[in-house]
Short mmCIF file of C-alpha atoms and ligand atoms in Angstrom, two decimals:
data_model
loop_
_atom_site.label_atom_id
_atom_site.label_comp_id
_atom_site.label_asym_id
_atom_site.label_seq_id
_atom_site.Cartn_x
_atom_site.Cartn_y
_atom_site.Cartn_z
CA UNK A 1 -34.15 56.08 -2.70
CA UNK A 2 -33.18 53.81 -0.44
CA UNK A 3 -33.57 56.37 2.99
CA UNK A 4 -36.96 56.28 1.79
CA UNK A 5 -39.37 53.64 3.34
CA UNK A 6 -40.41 50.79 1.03
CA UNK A 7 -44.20 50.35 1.93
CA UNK A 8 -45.44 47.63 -0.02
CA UNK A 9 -42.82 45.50 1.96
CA UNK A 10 -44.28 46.59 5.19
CA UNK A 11 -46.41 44.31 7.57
CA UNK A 12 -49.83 46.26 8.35
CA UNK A 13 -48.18 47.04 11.74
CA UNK A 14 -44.96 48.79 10.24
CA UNK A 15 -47.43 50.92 7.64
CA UNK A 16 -49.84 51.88 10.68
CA UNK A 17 -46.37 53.02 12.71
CA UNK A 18 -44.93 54.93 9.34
CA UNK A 19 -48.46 56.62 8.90
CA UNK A 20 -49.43 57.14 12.72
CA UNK A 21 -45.83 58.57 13.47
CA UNK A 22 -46.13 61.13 10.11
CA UNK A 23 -49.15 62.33 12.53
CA UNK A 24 -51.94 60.64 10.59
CA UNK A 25 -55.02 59.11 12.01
CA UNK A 26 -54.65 55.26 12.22
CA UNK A 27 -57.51 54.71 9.75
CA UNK A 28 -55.22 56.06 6.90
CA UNK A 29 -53.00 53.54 6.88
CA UNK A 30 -55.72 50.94 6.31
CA UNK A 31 -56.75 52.93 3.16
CA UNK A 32 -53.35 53.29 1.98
CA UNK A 33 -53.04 49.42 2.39
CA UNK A 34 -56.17 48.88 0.21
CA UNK A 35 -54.79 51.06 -2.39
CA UNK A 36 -51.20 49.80 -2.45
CA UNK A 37 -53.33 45.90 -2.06
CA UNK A 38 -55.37 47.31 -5.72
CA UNK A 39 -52.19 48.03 -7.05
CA UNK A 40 -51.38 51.68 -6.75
CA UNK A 41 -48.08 52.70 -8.08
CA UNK A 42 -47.99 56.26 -6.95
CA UNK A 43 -49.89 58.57 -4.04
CA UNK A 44 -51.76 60.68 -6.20
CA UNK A 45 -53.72 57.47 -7.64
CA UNK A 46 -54.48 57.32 -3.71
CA UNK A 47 -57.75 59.26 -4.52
CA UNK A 48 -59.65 59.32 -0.98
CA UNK A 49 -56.49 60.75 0.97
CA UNK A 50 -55.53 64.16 2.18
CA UNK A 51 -53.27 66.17 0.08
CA UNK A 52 -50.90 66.31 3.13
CA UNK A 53 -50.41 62.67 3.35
CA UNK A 54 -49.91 62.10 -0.41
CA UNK A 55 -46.97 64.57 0.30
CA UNK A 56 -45.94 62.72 2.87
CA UNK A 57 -45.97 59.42 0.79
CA UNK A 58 -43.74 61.07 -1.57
CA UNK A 59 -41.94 62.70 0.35
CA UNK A 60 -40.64 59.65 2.27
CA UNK A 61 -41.85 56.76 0.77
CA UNK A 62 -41.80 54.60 -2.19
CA UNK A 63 -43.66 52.15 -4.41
CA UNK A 64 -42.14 49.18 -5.62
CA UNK A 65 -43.30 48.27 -9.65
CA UNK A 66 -42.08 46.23 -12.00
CA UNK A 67 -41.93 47.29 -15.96
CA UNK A 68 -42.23 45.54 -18.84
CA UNK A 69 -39.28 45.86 -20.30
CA UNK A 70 -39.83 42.64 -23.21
CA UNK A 71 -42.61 40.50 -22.86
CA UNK A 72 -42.63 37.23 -25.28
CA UNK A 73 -45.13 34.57 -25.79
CA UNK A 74 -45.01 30.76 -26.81
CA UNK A 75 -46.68 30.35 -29.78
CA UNK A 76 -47.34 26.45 -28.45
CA UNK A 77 -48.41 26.63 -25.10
CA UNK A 78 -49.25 30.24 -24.14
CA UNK A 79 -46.59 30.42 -21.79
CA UNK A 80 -45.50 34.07 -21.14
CA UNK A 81 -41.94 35.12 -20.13
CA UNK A 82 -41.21 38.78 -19.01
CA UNK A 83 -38.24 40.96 -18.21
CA UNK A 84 -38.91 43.03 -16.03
CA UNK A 85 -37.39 46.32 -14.86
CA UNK A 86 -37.15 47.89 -11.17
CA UNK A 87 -36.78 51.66 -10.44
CA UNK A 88 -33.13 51.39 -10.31
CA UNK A 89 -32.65 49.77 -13.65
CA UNK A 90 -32.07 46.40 -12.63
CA UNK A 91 -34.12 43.81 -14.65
CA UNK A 92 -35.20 40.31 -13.73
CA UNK A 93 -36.93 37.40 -15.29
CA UNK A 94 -40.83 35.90 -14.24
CA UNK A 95 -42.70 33.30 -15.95
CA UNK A 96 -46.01 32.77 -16.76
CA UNK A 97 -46.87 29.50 -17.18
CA UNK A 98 -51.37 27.93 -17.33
CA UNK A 99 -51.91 24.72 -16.12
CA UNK A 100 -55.18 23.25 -16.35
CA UNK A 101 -55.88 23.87 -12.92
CA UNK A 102 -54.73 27.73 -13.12
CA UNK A 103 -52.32 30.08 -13.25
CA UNK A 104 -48.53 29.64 -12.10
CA UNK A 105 -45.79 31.92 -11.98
CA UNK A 106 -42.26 31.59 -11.65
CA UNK A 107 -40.49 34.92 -9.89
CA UNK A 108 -37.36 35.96 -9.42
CA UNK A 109 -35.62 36.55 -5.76
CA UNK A 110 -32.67 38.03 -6.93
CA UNK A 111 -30.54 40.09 -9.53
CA UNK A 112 -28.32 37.60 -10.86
CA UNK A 113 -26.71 34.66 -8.31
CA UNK A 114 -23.82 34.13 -6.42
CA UNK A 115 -24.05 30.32 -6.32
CA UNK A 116 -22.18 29.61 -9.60
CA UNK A 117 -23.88 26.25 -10.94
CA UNK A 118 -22.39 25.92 -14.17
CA UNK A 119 -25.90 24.67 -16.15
CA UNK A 120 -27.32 27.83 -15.27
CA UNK A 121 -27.74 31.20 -17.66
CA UNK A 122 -28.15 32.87 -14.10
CA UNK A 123 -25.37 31.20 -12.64
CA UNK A 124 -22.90 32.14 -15.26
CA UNK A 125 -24.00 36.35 -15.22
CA UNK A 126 -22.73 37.12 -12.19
CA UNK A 127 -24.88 38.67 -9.34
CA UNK A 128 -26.33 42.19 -8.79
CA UNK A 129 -28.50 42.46 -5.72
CA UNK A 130 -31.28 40.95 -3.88
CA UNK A 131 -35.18 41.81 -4.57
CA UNK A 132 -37.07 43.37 -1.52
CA UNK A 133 -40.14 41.35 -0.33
CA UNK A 134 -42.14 43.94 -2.49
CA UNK A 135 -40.12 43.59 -5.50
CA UNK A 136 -41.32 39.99 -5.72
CA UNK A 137 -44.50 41.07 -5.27
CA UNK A 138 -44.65 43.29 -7.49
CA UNK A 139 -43.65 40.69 -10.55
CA UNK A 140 -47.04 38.99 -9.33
CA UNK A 141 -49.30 42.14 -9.67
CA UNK A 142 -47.85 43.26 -12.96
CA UNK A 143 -48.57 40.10 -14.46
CA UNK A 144 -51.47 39.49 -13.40
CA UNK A 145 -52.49 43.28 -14.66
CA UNK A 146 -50.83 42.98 -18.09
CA UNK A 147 -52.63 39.34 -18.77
CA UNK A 148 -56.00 40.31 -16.76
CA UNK A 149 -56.03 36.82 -14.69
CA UNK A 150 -55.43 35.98 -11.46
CA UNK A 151 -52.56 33.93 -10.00
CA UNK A 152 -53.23 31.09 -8.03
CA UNK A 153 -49.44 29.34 -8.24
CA UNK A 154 -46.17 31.03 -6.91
CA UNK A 155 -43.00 29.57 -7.51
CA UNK A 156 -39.59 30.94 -6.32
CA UNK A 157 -37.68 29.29 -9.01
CA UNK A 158 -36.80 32.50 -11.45
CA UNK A 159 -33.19 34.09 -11.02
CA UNK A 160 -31.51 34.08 -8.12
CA UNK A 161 -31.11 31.71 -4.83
CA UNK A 162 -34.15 32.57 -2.46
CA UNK A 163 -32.46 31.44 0.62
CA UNK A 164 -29.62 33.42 -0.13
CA UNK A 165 -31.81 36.75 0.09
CA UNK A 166 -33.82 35.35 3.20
CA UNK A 167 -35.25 37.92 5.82
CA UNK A 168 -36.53 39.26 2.39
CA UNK A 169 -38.07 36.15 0.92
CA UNK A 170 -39.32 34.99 4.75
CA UNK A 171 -41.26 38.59 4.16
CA UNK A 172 -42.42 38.21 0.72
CA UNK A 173 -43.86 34.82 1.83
CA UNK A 174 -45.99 36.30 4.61
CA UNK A 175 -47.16 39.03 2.87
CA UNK A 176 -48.02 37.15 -0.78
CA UNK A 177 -49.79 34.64 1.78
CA UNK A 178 -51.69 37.30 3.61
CA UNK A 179 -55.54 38.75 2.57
CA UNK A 180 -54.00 42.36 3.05
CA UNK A 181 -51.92 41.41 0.33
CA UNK A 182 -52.36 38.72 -2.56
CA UNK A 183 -53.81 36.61 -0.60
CA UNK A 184 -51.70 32.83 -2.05
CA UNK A 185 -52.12 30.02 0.47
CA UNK A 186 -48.61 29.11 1.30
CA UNK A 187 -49.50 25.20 0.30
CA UNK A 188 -49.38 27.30 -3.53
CA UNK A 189 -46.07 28.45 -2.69
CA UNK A 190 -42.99 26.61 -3.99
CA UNK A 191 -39.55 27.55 -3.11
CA UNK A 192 -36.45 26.05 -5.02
CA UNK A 193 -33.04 26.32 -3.54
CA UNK A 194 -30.01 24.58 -4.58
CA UNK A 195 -29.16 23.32 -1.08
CA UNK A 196 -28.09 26.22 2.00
CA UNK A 197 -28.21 23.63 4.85
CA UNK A 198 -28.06 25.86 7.47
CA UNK A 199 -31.09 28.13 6.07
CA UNK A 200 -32.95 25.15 5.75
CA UNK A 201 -33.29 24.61 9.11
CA UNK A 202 -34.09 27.74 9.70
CA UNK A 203 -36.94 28.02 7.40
CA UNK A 204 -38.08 24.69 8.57
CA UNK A 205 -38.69 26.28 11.79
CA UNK A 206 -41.33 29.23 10.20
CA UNK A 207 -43.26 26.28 10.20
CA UNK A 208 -44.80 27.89 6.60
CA UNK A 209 -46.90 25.24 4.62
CA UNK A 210 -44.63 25.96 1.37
CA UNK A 211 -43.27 23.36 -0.88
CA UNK A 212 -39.56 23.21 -0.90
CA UNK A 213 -37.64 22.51 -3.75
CA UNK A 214 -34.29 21.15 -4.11
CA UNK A 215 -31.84 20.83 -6.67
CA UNK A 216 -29.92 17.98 -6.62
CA UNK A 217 -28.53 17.09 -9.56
CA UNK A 218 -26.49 14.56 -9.26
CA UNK A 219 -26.61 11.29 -6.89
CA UNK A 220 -23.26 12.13 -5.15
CA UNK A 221 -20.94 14.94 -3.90
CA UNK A 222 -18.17 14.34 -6.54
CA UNK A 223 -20.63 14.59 -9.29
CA UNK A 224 -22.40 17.17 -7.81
CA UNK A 225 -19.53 19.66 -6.69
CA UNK A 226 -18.66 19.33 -10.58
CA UNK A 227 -21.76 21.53 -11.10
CA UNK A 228 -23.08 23.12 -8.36
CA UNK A 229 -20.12 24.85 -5.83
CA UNK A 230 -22.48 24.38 -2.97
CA UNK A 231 -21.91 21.19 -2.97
CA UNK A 232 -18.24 21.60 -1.74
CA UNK A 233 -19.84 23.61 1.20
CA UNK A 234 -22.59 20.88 2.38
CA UNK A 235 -21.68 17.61 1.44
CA UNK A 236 -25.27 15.76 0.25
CA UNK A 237 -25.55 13.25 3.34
CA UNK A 238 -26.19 16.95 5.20
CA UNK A 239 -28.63 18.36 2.52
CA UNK A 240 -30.61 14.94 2.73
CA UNK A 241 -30.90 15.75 6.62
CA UNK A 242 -31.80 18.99 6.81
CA UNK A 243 -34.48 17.96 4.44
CA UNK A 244 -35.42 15.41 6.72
CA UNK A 245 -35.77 17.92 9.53
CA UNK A 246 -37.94 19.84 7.31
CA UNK A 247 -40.52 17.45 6.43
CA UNK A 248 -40.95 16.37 10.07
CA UNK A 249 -41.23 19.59 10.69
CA UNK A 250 -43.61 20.99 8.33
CA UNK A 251 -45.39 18.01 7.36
CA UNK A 252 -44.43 18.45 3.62
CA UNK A 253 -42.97 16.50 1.18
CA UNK A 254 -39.41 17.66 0.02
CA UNK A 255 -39.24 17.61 -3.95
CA UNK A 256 -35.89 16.95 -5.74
CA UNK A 257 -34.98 18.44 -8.96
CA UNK A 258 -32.94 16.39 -11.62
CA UNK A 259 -31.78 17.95 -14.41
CA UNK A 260 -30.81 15.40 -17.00
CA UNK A 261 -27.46 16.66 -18.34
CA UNK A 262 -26.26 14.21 -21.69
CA UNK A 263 -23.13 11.90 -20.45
CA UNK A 264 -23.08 13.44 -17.12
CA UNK A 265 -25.80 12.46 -14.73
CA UNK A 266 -27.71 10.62 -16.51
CA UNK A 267 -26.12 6.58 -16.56
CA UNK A 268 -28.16 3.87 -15.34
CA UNK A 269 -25.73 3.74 -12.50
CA UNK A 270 -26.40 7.27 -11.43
CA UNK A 271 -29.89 6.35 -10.91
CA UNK A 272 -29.71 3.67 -9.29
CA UNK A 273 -27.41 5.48 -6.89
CA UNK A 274 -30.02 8.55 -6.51
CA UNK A 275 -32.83 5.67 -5.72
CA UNK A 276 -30.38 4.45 -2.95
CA UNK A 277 -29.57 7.56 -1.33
CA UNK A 278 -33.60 8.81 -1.69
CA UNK A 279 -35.07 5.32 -0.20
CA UNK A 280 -37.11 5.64 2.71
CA UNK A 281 -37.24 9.78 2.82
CA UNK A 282 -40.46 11.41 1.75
CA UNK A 283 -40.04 12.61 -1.22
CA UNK A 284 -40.51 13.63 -5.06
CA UNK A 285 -38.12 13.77 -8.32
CA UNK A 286 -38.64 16.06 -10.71
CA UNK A 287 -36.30 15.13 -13.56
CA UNK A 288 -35.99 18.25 -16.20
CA UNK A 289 -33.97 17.32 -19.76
CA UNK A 290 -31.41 20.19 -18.84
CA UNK A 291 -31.79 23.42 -20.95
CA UNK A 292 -29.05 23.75 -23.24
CA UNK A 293 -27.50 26.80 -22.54
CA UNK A 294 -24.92 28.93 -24.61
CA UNK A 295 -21.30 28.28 -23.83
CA UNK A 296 -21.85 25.37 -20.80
CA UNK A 297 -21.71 22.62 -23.25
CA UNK A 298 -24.49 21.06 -21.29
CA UNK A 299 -27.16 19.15 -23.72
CA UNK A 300 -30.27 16.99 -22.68
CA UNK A 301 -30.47 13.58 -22.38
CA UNK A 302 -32.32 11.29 -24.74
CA UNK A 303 -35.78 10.54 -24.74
CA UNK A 304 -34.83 7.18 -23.91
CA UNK A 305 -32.08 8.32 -21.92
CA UNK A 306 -34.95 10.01 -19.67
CA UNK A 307 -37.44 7.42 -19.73
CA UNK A 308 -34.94 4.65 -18.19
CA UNK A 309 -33.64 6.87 -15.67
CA UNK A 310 -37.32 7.42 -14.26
CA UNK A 311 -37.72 3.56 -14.55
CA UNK A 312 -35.40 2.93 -12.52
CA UNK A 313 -36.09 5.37 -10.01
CA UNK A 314 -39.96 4.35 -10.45
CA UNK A 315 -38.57 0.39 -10.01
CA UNK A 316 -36.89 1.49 -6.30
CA UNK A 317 -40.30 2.95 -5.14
CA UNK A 318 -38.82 6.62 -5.88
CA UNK A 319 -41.38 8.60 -6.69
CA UNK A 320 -40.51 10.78 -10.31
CA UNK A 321 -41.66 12.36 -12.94
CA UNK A 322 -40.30 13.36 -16.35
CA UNK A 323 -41.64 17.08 -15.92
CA UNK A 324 -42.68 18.53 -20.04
CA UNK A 325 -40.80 21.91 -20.40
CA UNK A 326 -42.98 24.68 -21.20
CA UNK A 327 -42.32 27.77 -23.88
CA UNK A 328 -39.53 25.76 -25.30
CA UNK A 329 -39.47 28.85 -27.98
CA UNK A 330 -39.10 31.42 -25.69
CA UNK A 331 -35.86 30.26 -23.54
CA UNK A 332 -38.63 30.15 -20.46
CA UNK A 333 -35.83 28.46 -18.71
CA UNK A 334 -35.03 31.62 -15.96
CA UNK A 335 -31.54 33.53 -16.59
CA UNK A 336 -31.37 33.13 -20.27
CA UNK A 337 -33.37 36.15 -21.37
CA UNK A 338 -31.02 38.86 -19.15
CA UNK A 339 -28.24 37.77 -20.85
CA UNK A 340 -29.48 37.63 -23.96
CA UNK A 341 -30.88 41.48 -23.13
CA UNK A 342 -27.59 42.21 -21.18
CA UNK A 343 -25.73 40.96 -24.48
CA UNK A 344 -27.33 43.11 -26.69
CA UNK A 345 -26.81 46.46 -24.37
CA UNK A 346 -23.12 45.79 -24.68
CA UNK A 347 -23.35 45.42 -28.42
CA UNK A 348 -25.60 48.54 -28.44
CA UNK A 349 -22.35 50.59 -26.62
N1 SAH B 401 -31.49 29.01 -7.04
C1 SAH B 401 -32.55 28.11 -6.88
C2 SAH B 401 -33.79 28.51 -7.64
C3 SAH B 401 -33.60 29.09 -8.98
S1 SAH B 401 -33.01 27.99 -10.23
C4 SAH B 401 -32.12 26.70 -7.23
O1 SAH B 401 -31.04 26.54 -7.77
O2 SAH B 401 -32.86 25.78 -6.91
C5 SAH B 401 -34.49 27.04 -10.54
C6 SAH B 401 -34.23 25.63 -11.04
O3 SAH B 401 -33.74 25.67 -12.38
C7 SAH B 401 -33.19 24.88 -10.22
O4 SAH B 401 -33.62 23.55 -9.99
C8 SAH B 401 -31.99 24.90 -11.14
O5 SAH B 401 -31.09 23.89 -10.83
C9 SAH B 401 -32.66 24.76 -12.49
N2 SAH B 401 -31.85 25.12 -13.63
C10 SAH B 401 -30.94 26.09 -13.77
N3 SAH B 401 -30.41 26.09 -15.01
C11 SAH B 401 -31.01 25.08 -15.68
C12 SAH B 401 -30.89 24.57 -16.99
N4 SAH B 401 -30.03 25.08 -17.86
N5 SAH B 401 -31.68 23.53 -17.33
C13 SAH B 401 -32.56 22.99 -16.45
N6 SAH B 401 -32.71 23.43 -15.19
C14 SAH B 401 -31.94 24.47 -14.81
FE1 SF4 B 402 -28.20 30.21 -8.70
FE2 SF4 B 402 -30.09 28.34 -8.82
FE3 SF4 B 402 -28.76 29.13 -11.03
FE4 SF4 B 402 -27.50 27.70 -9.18
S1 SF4 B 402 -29.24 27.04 -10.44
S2 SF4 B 402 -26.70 29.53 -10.20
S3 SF4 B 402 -28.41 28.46 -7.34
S4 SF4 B 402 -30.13 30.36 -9.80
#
């Protein structure tokens, strides 16, 4: 499999060399583009080419696709969560989520994640392997196929840490963005990390109109290294920096995610601290009541708990919001649903 070349990851260029060099005319790899673009998951649904060259497509190349492999829906919002399954077995998380202005989904960059944070149903499974570029996009097109709309939201926010995986996410962002391929504006492109300094810099200088994401979690290293190992690695007054660099760079507004953990970040004290460290940059807080997952000990903050936070934060001229958690039902928070699947194998054994 893997000596074979991965074509929906390919940049027009590198599928007109492949074709041209398999001694096909240059006009074939335009059609093969369109078909793989339509959503094509094998050569001989490549009607309008030449028996040789669907032999030479699977000969030497492959299709990424992802199965369904569970699908659930919220019976209060409509929000869809799927597992999905790659050729080699592996399965990751996307979710579906409709907003009034459309649809967004939230994909998955890797197989599990190395980070660690100890909230996190990802975190705490251990890591696999990165996705290719078309192994994201293919969570998009099957989607969009099974539900019949058309995505106009991507998030990289699923499993996994996208800047930890990031020739192949830098790839997946040019080609989701591009009309050969889905054709998302990269202003509809969100990507979350938990705080890679160094990478942020360097995808600050891409100079891509995407949103970035960052979890932050807590208003201080010592507090934050208690959750998030990163934080041992680049100390926040860094993080804050290279987020800095970014906005004057790209123009965008960095967004900070919260996640209101019960007795642990979320004092009066601790937000008064964030509002400090936050005042004068450009930016956003998300604050998410944390998802309580199995075996962390982690629970969500009050109502009121929540609501005085974002006062405060709102009082210091921080931007926030209090962000409502979709598919509540259906553990739509990313990570949970592998384990839960990865859980039952093992019991299946
Ligand atoms: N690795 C990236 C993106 C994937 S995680 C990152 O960490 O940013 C997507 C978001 O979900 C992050 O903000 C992460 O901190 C948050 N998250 C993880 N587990 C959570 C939980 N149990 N409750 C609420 N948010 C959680
Ligand atoms: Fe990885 Fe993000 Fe989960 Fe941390 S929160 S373990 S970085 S997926």
């Amino acid at each position: 499999m893997t000596e074979r070349a991965d074509i929906k990851s390919m940049t027009p260029e590198e599928l007109t060399a492949l074709i041209t060099g398999g001694g096909f005319p240059k006009f074939r790899a335009k059609q093969v583009a369109d078909w793989l673009k339509k959503g094509a998951a094998s050569a001989e649904e490549m009607k309008n080419l030449p028996a040789d060259l669907k032999k030479f497509i699977q000969n030497y190349c492959y299709i990424s696709v992802a199965i369904i492999e569970k699908k659930f829906v919220s019976r209060y919002d409509k929000t869809v969560k799927y597992l999905f399954a790659f050729a080699d077995g592996e399965c990751v998380e996307s979710v579906v989520m409709r907003y009034r202005h459309g649809y967004s989904i939230c994909i998955s960059t890797q197989v599990g994640c190395r980070m660690g944070c100890t909230f996190c149903a990802t975190g705490k499974s251990g890591f696999s392997r990165s996705l290719t570029a078309s192994e994201m996009l293919a969570q998009i097109e099957a989607a969009q196929r099974d539900l019949d709309i058309r995505v106009s939201n991507v998030v990289l926010m699923g499993m996994g840490e996208p800047l930890d995986n990031f020739e192949n996410v830098v790839r997946f962002i040019r080609l989701v963005s591009s009309e050969q391929s889905l054709n998302i504006g990269t202003r509809h492109i969100t990507l979350s990390t938990c705080g890679i300094v160094p990478k942020i810099y360097e995808l600050a200088k891409y100079r891509f109109q995407i949103n970035l994401a960052v979890s932050l979690h807590a208003p201080n290293d010592e507090l934050r290294s208690r959750t998030m190992p990163i934080a041992r690695a680049y100390p926040m007054e860094q993080l804050l920096r290279a987020c800095a660099d970014y906005f004057e760079a790209t123009g965008r507004r960095v967004t900070y995610e919260y996640a209101l953990i019960s007795g642990v970040n979320d004092s009066d004290e601790c937000a008064r601290e964030l509002a400090q460290k936050l005042s004068g940059t450009h930016s956003h807080v998300n604050l998410i009541p944390v998802n309580a997952v199995e075996g962390t000990g982690f629970n969500k903050s009050s109502i009121k708990r929540q609501q005085s936070f974002a006062d405060i934060l709102a009082g210091r001229g921080i931007a926030a919001t209090v962000r409502r958690t979709l598919g509540s039902d259906i553990n739509a928070s990313c990570g949970q649903l592998r384990r839960k699947h990865i859980d039952s194998i093992k019991e299946d054994l």
